[in-house]
């Protein structure tokens, strides 16, 4: 079964606006990762946040992690049309040795 | 460096036929994964190899799916016989992390889109 659930399922914003996506999970994790998938392509790793970290930045990306609430958020600032894609969170669950992906958020950035 | 290669990119078959997918991971990556991604869902792990050994195949429908990585490099995933519900994108991924208790970033290939009619 899939570990994470992202919300919203779909998000449409204007270019230049910020986009926030959320991920909830159910079990203890070692780390949580965010991936992007452009239409018809493979997934690309964006950022990894460890269970003992609360916030991480990478360029226009900001990820937060709240292990007490078992949730994470991905913020994309100053969005661009090229950010249009599906975004997935993936959890590295304690005791497992692979990733469990959520259902994804489909982001559309309108030029 | 070259990325993860997969072929074919697209495949259309009739139910009960057989199909095979091929994956070449990034050079030097010991760990290889096969995922199934049904439309509108996230990838689901089918099988994980470390070198030529299977680490996890608990989600692989072994009555019809098989996979091998004989020399610890390339891998093939086979479905025999295919069912309508096997229509999906099959993704291969690799990582250079091994022997670790934590998973790290995975590098994905472009996937093979399978349509079973």
PDB file of C-alpha atoms in Angstrom:
ATOM      1  CA  UNK A   1       0.000   0.000   0.000  1.00  0.00           C
ATOM      2  CA  UNK A   2       1.147   3.538  -0.560  1.00  0.00           C
ATOM      3  CA  UNK A   3       2.569   5.348   2.409  1.00  0.00           C
ATOM      4  CA  UNK A   4       1.915   8.968   1.712  1.00  0.00           C
ATOM      5  CA  UNK A   5      -1.052  11.020   0.754  1.00  0.00           C
ATOM      6  CA  UNK A   6      -0.560  14.354  -0.894  1.00  0.00           C
ATOM      7  CA  UNK A   7      -3.003  17.179  -0.973  1.00  0.00           C
ATOM      8  CA  UNK A   8      -4.324  18.847  -2.864  1.00  0.00           C
ATOM      9  CA  UNK A   9      -4.634  16.292  -5.651  1.00  0.00           C
ATOM     10  CA  UNK A  10      -4.473  19.121  -8.149  1.00  0.00           C
ATOM     11  CA  UNK A  11      -3.386  22.746  -7.929  1.00  0.00           C
ATOM     12  CA  UNK A  12      -3.551  25.485 -10.530  1.00  0.00           C
ATOM     13  CA  UNK A  13      -1.786  28.821 -10.021  1.00  0.00           C
ATOM     14  CA  UNK A  14      -0.543  31.806 -11.991  1.00  0.00           C
ATOM     15  CA  UNK A  15       3.115  32.168 -12.858  1.00  0.00           C
ATOM     16  CA  UNK A  16       4.943  34.025 -10.111  1.00  0.00           C
ATOM     17  CA  UNK A  17       2.688  32.775  -7.320  1.00  0.00           C
ATOM     18  CA  UNK A  18       3.794  30.343  -4.648  1.00  0.00           C
ATOM     19  CA  UNK A  19       2.620  26.725  -4.614  1.00  0.00           C
ATOM     20  CA  UNK A  20       2.263  24.668  -1.458  1.00  0.00           C
ATOM     21  CA  UNK A  21       1.758  20.926  -1.431  1.00  0.00           C
ATOM     22  CA  UNK A  22       1.283  18.762   1.619  1.00  0.00           C
ATOM     23  CA  UNK A  23       2.101  15.165   2.394  1.00  0.00           C
ATOM     24  CA  UNK A  24       0.887  13.019   5.262  1.00  0.00           C
ATOM     25  CA  UNK A  25       2.205   9.606   6.202  1.00  0.00           C
ATOM     26  CA  UNK A  26       1.438   6.918   8.727  1.00  0.00           C
ATOM     27  CA  UNK A  27       4.562   5.338  10.199  1.00  0.00           C
ATOM     28  CA  UNK A  28       7.950   6.387  11.573  1.00  0.00           C
ATOM     29  CA  UNK A  29      10.424   7.444   8.936  1.00  0.00           C
ATOM     30  CA  UNK A  30      14.178   7.844   8.443  1.00  0.00           C
ATOM     31  CA  UNK A  31      13.695  10.540   5.847  1.00  0.00           C
ATOM     32  CA  UNK A  32      11.167  11.987   3.437  1.00  0.00           C
ATOM     33  CA  UNK A  33      11.892  12.876  -0.170  1.00  0.00           C
ATOM     34  CA  UNK A  34      10.095  14.920  -2.798  1.00  0.00           C
ATOM     35  CA  UNK A  35      10.159  14.026  -6.482  1.00  0.00           C
ATOM     36  CA  UNK A  36       8.873  15.758  -9.604  1.00  0.00           C
ATOM     37  CA  UNK A  37       7.452  13.964 -12.629  1.00  0.00           C
ATOM     38  CA  UNK A  38       6.890  15.749 -15.880  1.00  0.00           C
ATOM     39  CA  UNK A  39       4.235  14.331 -18.170  1.00  0.00           C
ATOM     40  CA  UNK A  40       5.411  11.105 -19.767  1.00  0.00           C
ATOM     41  CA  UNK A  41       8.781  11.181 -18.065  1.00  0.00           C
ATOM     42  CA  UNK A  42      10.529   9.539 -15.149  1.00  0.00           C
ATOM     43  CA  UNK A  43      10.759  11.002 -11.668  1.00  0.00           C
ATOM     44  CA  UNK A  44      13.426  13.497 -10.672  1.00  0.00           C
ATOM     45  CA  UNK A  45      14.623  13.812  -7.091  1.00  0.00           C
ATOM     46  CA  UNK A  46      14.150  17.309  -5.669  1.00  0.00           C
ATOM     47  CA  UNK A  47      15.042  17.271  -2.003  1.00  0.00           C
ATOM     48  CA  UNK A  48      15.524  14.963   0.981  1.00  0.00           C
ATOM     49  CA  UNK A  49      14.758  15.896   4.583  1.00  0.00           C
ATOM     50  CA  UNK A  50      15.845  13.676   7.458  1.00  0.00           C
ATOM     51  CA  UNK A  51      13.608  12.830  10.388  1.00  0.00           C
ATOM     52  CA  UNK A  52      15.671  15.029  12.735  1.00  0.00           C
ATOM     53  CA  UNK A  53      15.376  18.064  10.463  1.00  0.00           C
ATOM     54  CA  UNK A  54      12.479  20.503  10.481  1.00  0.00           C
ATOM     55  CA  UNK A  55      13.142  22.626   7.423  1.00  0.00           C
ATOM     56  CA  UNK A  56      15.316  22.508   4.346  1.00  0.00           C
ATOM     57  CA  UNK A  57      15.842  24.828   1.387  1.00  0.00           C
ATOM     58  CA  UNK A  58      17.049  24.233  -2.138  1.00  0.00           C
ATOM     59  CA  UNK A  59      16.798  27.134  -4.564  1.00  0.00           C
ATOM     60  CA  UNK A  60      13.113  28.027  -4.854  1.00  0.00           C
ATOM     61  CA  UNK A  61      12.090  24.948  -2.868  1.00  0.00           C
ATOM     62  CA  UNK A  62      11.353  24.903   0.839  1.00  0.00           C
ATOM     63  CA  UNK A  63      10.448  21.684   2.617  1.00  0.00           C
ATOM     64  CA  UNK A  64       9.208  21.339   6.163  1.00  0.00           C
ATOM     65  CA  UNK A  65       8.771  18.204   8.212  1.00  0.00           C
ATOM     66  CA  UNK A  66       6.672  17.739  11.348  1.00  0.00           C
ATOM     67  CA  UNK A  67       7.230  14.220  12.634  1.00  0.00           C
ATOM     68  CA  UNK A  68       4.761  14.708  15.490  1.00  0.00           C
ATOM     69  CA  UNK A  69       2.010  15.293  12.945  1.00  0.00           C
ATOM     70  CA  UNK A  70       3.532  12.921  10.404  1.00  0.00           C
ATOM     71  CA  UNK A  71       3.331  15.546   7.715  1.00  0.00           C
ATOM     72  CA  UNK A  72       5.520  17.483   5.317  1.00  0.00           C
ATOM     73  CA  UNK A  73       5.007  20.396   2.997  1.00  0.00           C
ATOM     74  CA  UNK A  74       6.738  21.482  -0.187  1.00  0.00           C
ATOM     75  CA  UNK A  75       6.702  25.160  -1.076  1.00  0.00           C
ATOM     76  CA  UNK A  76       7.725  26.343  -4.514  1.00  0.00           C
ATOM     77  CA  UNK A  77       8.240  30.089  -4.588  1.00  0.00           C
ATOM     78  CA  UNK A  78       7.897  32.343  -7.620  1.00  0.00           C
ATOM     79  CA  UNK A  79       6.528  29.516  -9.741  1.00  0.00           C
ATOM     80  CA  UNK A  80       7.299  29.202 -13.435  1.00  0.00           C
ATOM     81  CA  UNK A  81       5.455  27.490 -16.253  1.00  0.00           C
ATOM     82  CA  UNK A  82       8.259  24.922 -16.293  1.00  0.00           C
ATOM     83  CA  UNK A  83       7.252  23.875 -12.764  1.00  0.00           C
ATOM     84  CA  UNK A  84       4.102  22.302 -14.217  1.00  0.00           C
ATOM     85  CA  UNK A  85       4.388  18.648 -13.216  1.00  0.00           C
ATOM     86  CA  UNK A  86       3.242  16.074 -10.685  1.00  0.00           C
ATOM     87  CA  UNK A  87       4.949  16.170  -7.310  1.00  0.00           C
ATOM     88  CA  UNK A  88       5.292  13.101  -5.115  1.00  0.00           C
ATOM     89  CA  UNK A  89       6.450  12.641  -1.586  1.00  0.00           C
ATOM     90  CA  UNK A  90       8.242   9.410  -0.757  1.00  0.00           C
ATOM     91  CA  UNK A  91       8.966   8.085   2.691  1.00  0.00           C
ATOM     92  CA  UNK A  92      11.878   5.974   3.813  1.00  0.00           C
ATOM     93  CA  UNK A  93      10.117   4.002   6.507  1.00  0.00           C
ATOM     94  CA  UNK A  94      11.944   2.753   9.595  1.00  0.00           C
ATOM     95  CA  UNK A  95      12.615  -0.961   9.172  1.00  0.00           C
ATOM     96  CA  UNK A  96      12.209  -0.889   5.419  1.00  0.00           C
ATOM     97  CA  UNK A  97      14.915  -0.402   2.821  1.00  0.00           C
ATOM     98  CA  UNK A  98      13.000   1.257   0.025  1.00  0.00           C
ATOM     99  CA  UNK A  99      10.727   4.202  -0.634  1.00  0.00           C
ATOM    100  CA  UNK A 100       6.945   4.407  -0.443  1.00  0.00           C
ATOM    101  CA  UNK A 101       5.420   6.984  -2.739  1.00  0.00           C
ATOM    102  CA  UNK A 102       2.297   9.018  -2.223  1.00  0.00           C
ATOM    103  CA  UNK A 103      -0.450   9.642  -4.725  1.00  0.00           C
ATOM    104  CA  UNK A 104       0.957  12.946  -5.966  1.00  0.00           C
ATOM    105  CA  UNK A 105      -0.165  16.531  -6.515  1.00  0.00           C
ATOM    106  CA  UNK A 106      -0.683  17.688 -10.070  1.00  0.00           C
ATOM    107  CA  UNK A 107       0.573  21.293 -10.304  1.00  0.00           C
ATOM    108  CA  UNK A 108      -0.318  23.507 -13.261  1.00  0.00           C
ATOM    109  CA  UNK A 109       1.389  26.886 -13.541  1.00  0.00           C
ATOM    110  CA  UNK A 110      -0.407  29.171 -15.954  1.00  0.00           C
ATOM    111  CA  UNK A 111       1.867  31.591 -17.868  1.00  0.00           C
TER     112      UNK A 111
ATOM    113  CA  UNK B   1      26.981  10.837 -16.544  1.00  0.00           C
ATOM    114  CA  UNK B   2      24.453   8.855 -18.549  1.00  0.00           C
ATOM    115  CA  UNK B   3      21.111   8.322 -16.878  1.00  0.00           C
ATOM    116  CA  UNK B   4      19.032   5.209 -16.397  1.00  0.00           C
ATOM    117  CA  UNK B   5      18.087   3.742 -19.751  1.00  0.00           C
ATOM    118  CA  UNK B   6      14.913   1.807 -20.414  1.00  0.00           C
ATOM    119  CA  UNK B   7      13.440   0.169 -23.468  1.00  0.00           C
ATOM    120  CA  UNK B   8      11.071   0.024 -25.099  1.00  0.00           C
ATOM    121  CA  UNK B   9       9.400   3.346 -24.318  1.00  0.00           C
ATOM    122  CA  UNK B  10       5.987   2.116 -25.389  1.00  0.00           C
ATOM    123  CA  UNK B  11       4.439  -1.309 -25.804  1.00  0.00           C
ATOM    124  CA  UNK B  12       0.942  -2.411 -26.768  1.00  0.00           C
ATOM    125  CA  UNK B  13       0.013  -6.061 -26.379  1.00  0.00           C
ATOM    126  CA  UNK B  14      -3.103  -8.155 -26.118  1.00  0.00           C
ATOM    127  CA  UNK B  15      -4.078  -9.813 -22.857  1.00  0.00           C
ATOM    128  CA  UNK B  16      -2.465 -13.192 -22.277  1.00  0.00           C
ATOM    129  CA  UNK B  17       0.566 -12.205 -24.339  1.00  0.00           C
ATOM    130  CA  UNK B  18       4.050 -11.859 -22.875  1.00  0.00           C
ATOM    131  CA  UNK B  19       6.200  -8.762 -22.652  1.00  0.00           C
ATOM    132  CA  UNK B  20       9.668  -7.907 -21.397  1.00  0.00           C
ATOM    133  CA  UNK B  21      11.205  -4.622 -20.346  1.00  0.00           C
ATOM    134  CA  UNK B  22      14.878  -3.803 -20.133  1.00  0.00           C
ATOM    135  CA  UNK B  23      16.750  -1.448 -17.833  1.00  0.00           C
ATOM    136  CA  UNK B  24      20.362  -0.288 -17.734  1.00  0.00           C
ATOM    137  CA  UNK B  25      21.104   1.581 -14.511  1.00  0.00           C
ATOM    138  CA  UNK B  26      23.644   4.314 -13.995  1.00  0.00           C
ATOM    139  CA  UNK B  27      27.145   2.881 -14.124  1.00  0.00           C
ATOM    140  CA  UNK B  28      28.309   1.756 -10.707  1.00  0.00           C
ATOM    141  CA  UNK B  29      24.898   1.790  -9.074  1.00  0.00           C
ATOM    142  CA  UNK B  30      24.529  -1.399  -7.084  1.00  0.00           C
ATOM    143  CA  UNK B  31      20.844  -1.068  -6.228  1.00  0.00           C
ATOM    144  CA  UNK B  32      18.146  -1.314  -8.875  1.00  0.00           C
ATOM    145  CA  UNK B  33      14.384  -0.995  -8.491  1.00  0.00           C
ATOM    146  CA  UNK B  34      11.404  -1.763 -10.687  1.00  0.00           C
ATOM    147  CA  UNK B  35       8.217   0.205 -10.015  1.00  0.00           C
ATOM    148  CA  UNK B  36       4.719  -0.001 -11.453  1.00  0.00           C
ATOM    149  CA  UNK B  37       2.879   3.306 -11.823  1.00  0.00           C
ATOM    150  CA  UNK B  38      -0.791   3.091 -12.665  1.00  0.00           C
ATOM    151  CA  UNK B  39      -2.322   6.218 -14.155  1.00  0.00           C
ATOM    152  CA  UNK B  40      -3.117   8.765 -11.469  1.00  0.00           C
ATOM    153  CA  UNK B  41      -1.139   6.979  -8.763  1.00  0.00           C
ATOM    154  CA  UNK B  42       2.346   7.065  -7.343  1.00  0.00           C
ATOM    155  CA  UNK B  43       4.965   4.456  -8.197  1.00  0.00           C
ATOM    156  CA  UNK B  44       4.646   1.142  -6.380  1.00  0.00           C
ATOM    157  CA  UNK B  45       7.746  -0.947  -5.802  1.00  0.00           C
ATOM    158  CA  UNK B  46       7.717  -4.332  -7.520  1.00  0.00           C
ATOM    159  CA  UNK B  47      11.234  -5.577  -6.837  1.00  0.00           C
ATOM    160  CA  UNK B  48      14.551  -4.338  -5.508  1.00  0.00           C
ATOM    161  CA  UNK B  49      17.959  -5.779  -6.400  1.00  0.00           C
ATOM    162  CA  UNK B  50      21.290  -5.207  -4.741  1.00  0.00           C
ATOM    163  CA  UNK B  51      23.913  -6.288  -7.250  1.00  0.00           C
ATOM    164  CA  UNK B  52      22.395  -9.516  -8.613  1.00  0.00           C
ATOM    165  CA  UNK B  53      20.515 -10.476  -5.446  1.00  0.00           C
ATOM    166  CA  UNK B  54      16.873  -9.769  -4.639  1.00  0.00           C
ATOM    167  CA  UNK B  55      16.386  -7.547  -1.580  1.00  0.00           C
ATOM    168  CA  UNK B  56      12.603  -7.188  -1.698  1.00  0.00           C
ATOM    169  CA  UNK B  57      10.078  -8.770  -4.043  1.00  0.00           C
ATOM    170  CA  UNK B  58       7.154  -8.851  -1.637  1.00  0.00           C
ATOM    171  CA  UNK B  59       4.953  -6.762  -3.959  1.00  0.00           C
ATOM    172  CA  UNK B  60       5.800  -8.682  -7.133  1.00  0.00           C
ATOM    173  CA  UNK B  61       2.896 -10.815  -8.450  1.00  0.00           C
ATOM    174  CA  UNK B  62       5.067 -13.854  -8.872  1.00  0.00           C
ATOM    175  CA  UNK B  63       2.467 -15.891 -10.715  1.00  0.00           C
ATOM    176  CA  UNK B  64       2.925 -13.672 -13.755  1.00  0.00           C
ATOM    177  CA  UNK B  65       5.826 -11.284 -13.123  1.00  0.00           C
ATOM    178  CA  UNK B  66       9.499 -12.187 -13.039  1.00  0.00           C
ATOM    179  CA  UNK B  67      12.674 -10.154 -12.970  1.00  0.00           C
ATOM    180  CA  UNK B  68      16.361 -10.856 -13.124  1.00  0.00           C
ATOM    181  CA  UNK B  69      19.652  -9.044 -12.882  1.00  0.00           C
ATOM    182  CA  UNK B  70      22.071 -11.794 -13.747  1.00  0.00           C
ATOM    183  CA  UNK B  71      25.371  -9.891 -13.878  1.00  0.00           C
ATOM    184  CA  UNK B  72      24.466  -7.208 -11.403  1.00  0.00           C
ATOM    185  CA  UNK B  73      24.101  -4.540 -14.090  1.00  0.00           C
ATOM    186  CA  UNK B  74      21.232  -4.717 -16.607  1.00  0.00           C
ATOM    187  CA  UNK B  75      17.859  -6.008 -15.552  1.00  0.00           C
ATOM    188  CA  UNK B  76      14.789  -7.365 -17.298  1.00  0.00           C
ATOM    189  CA  UNK B  77      11.217  -7.447 -16.051  1.00  0.00           C
ATOM    190  CA  UNK B  78       8.816  -9.898 -17.686  1.00  0.00           C
ATOM    191  CA  UNK B  79       5.064 -10.302 -17.564  1.00  0.00           C
ATOM    192  CA  UNK B  80       3.601 -13.601 -18.709  1.00  0.00           C
ATOM    193  CA  UNK B  81       0.665 -13.700 -19.315  1.00  0.00           C
ATOM    194  CA  UNK B  82      -0.413 -10.074 -19.241  1.00  0.00           C
ATOM    195  CA  UNK B  83      -3.756  -8.935 -17.887  1.00  0.00           C
ATOM    196  CA  UNK B  84      -5.699  -5.761 -18.597  1.00  0.00           C
ATOM    197  CA  UNK B  85      -4.869  -4.416 -15.134  1.00  0.00           C
ATOM    198  CA  UNK B  86      -1.155  -4.567 -15.942  1.00  0.00           C
ATOM    199  CA  UNK B  87      -1.567  -1.462 -18.103  1.00  0.00           C
ATOM    200  CA  UNK B  88       0.774   1.021 -16.456  1.00  0.00           C
ATOM    201  CA  UNK B  89       4.130   2.727 -16.718  1.00  0.00           C
ATOM    202  CA  UNK B  90       6.997   0.537 -15.562  1.00  0.00           C
ATOM    203  CA  UNK B  91       9.808   2.573 -14.086  1.00  0.00           C
ATOM    204  CA  UNK B  92      13.335   1.479 -13.372  1.00  0.00           C
ATOM    205  CA  UNK B  93      15.456   3.339 -10.831  1.00  0.00           C
ATOM    206  CA  UNK B  94      18.919   2.942  -9.397  1.00  0.00           C
ATOM    207  CA  UNK B  95      21.013   4.277  -6.546  1.00  0.00           C
ATOM    208  CA  UNK B  96      24.621   4.028  -5.524  1.00  0.00           C
ATOM    209  CA  UNK B  97      23.733   3.511  -1.893  1.00  0.00           C
ATOM    210  CA  UNK B  98      24.033   0.011  -0.547  1.00  0.00           C
ATOM    211  CA  UNK B  99      24.303  -1.623   2.819  1.00  0.00           C
ATOM    212  CA  UNK B 100      22.609   1.360   4.389  1.00  0.00           C
ATOM    213  CA  UNK B 101      19.663   1.452   6.725  1.00  0.00           C
ATOM    214  CA  UNK B 102      18.256   4.468   4.951  1.00  0.00           C
ATOM    215  CA  UNK B 103      17.176   4.980   1.394  1.00  0.00           C
ATOM    216  CA  UNK B 104      18.645   7.864  -0.513  1.00  0.00           C
ATOM    217  CA  UNK B 105      17.761   9.587  -3.729  1.00  0.00           C
ATOM    218  CA  UNK B 106      16.868   7.325  -6.580  1.00  0.00           C
ATOM    219  CA  UNK B 107      17.554   8.040 -10.235  1.00  0.00           C
ATOM    220  CA  UNK B 108      14.701   7.096 -12.513  1.00  0.00           C
ATOM    221  CA  UNK B 109      14.589   6.096 -16.143  1.00  0.00           C
ATOM    222  CA  UNK B 110      11.923   7.462 -18.525  1.00  0.00           C
ATOM    223  CA  UNK B 111       9.744   4.383 -18.076  1.00  0.00           C
ATOM    224  CA  UNK B 112       7.961   1.979 -20.398  1.00  0.00           C
ATOM    225  CA  UNK B 113       4.281   2.660 -20.987  1.00  0.00           C
ATOM    226  CA  UNK B 114       2.468  -0.668 -21.339  1.00  0.00           C
ATOM    227  CA  UNK B 115      -1.043  -0.907 -22.734  1.00  0.00           C
ATOM    228  CA  UNK B 116      -2.787  -4.259 -22.522  1.00  0.00           C
ATOM    229  CA  UNK B 117      -5.862  -4.579 -24.751  1.00  0.00           C
TER     230      UNK B 117
END
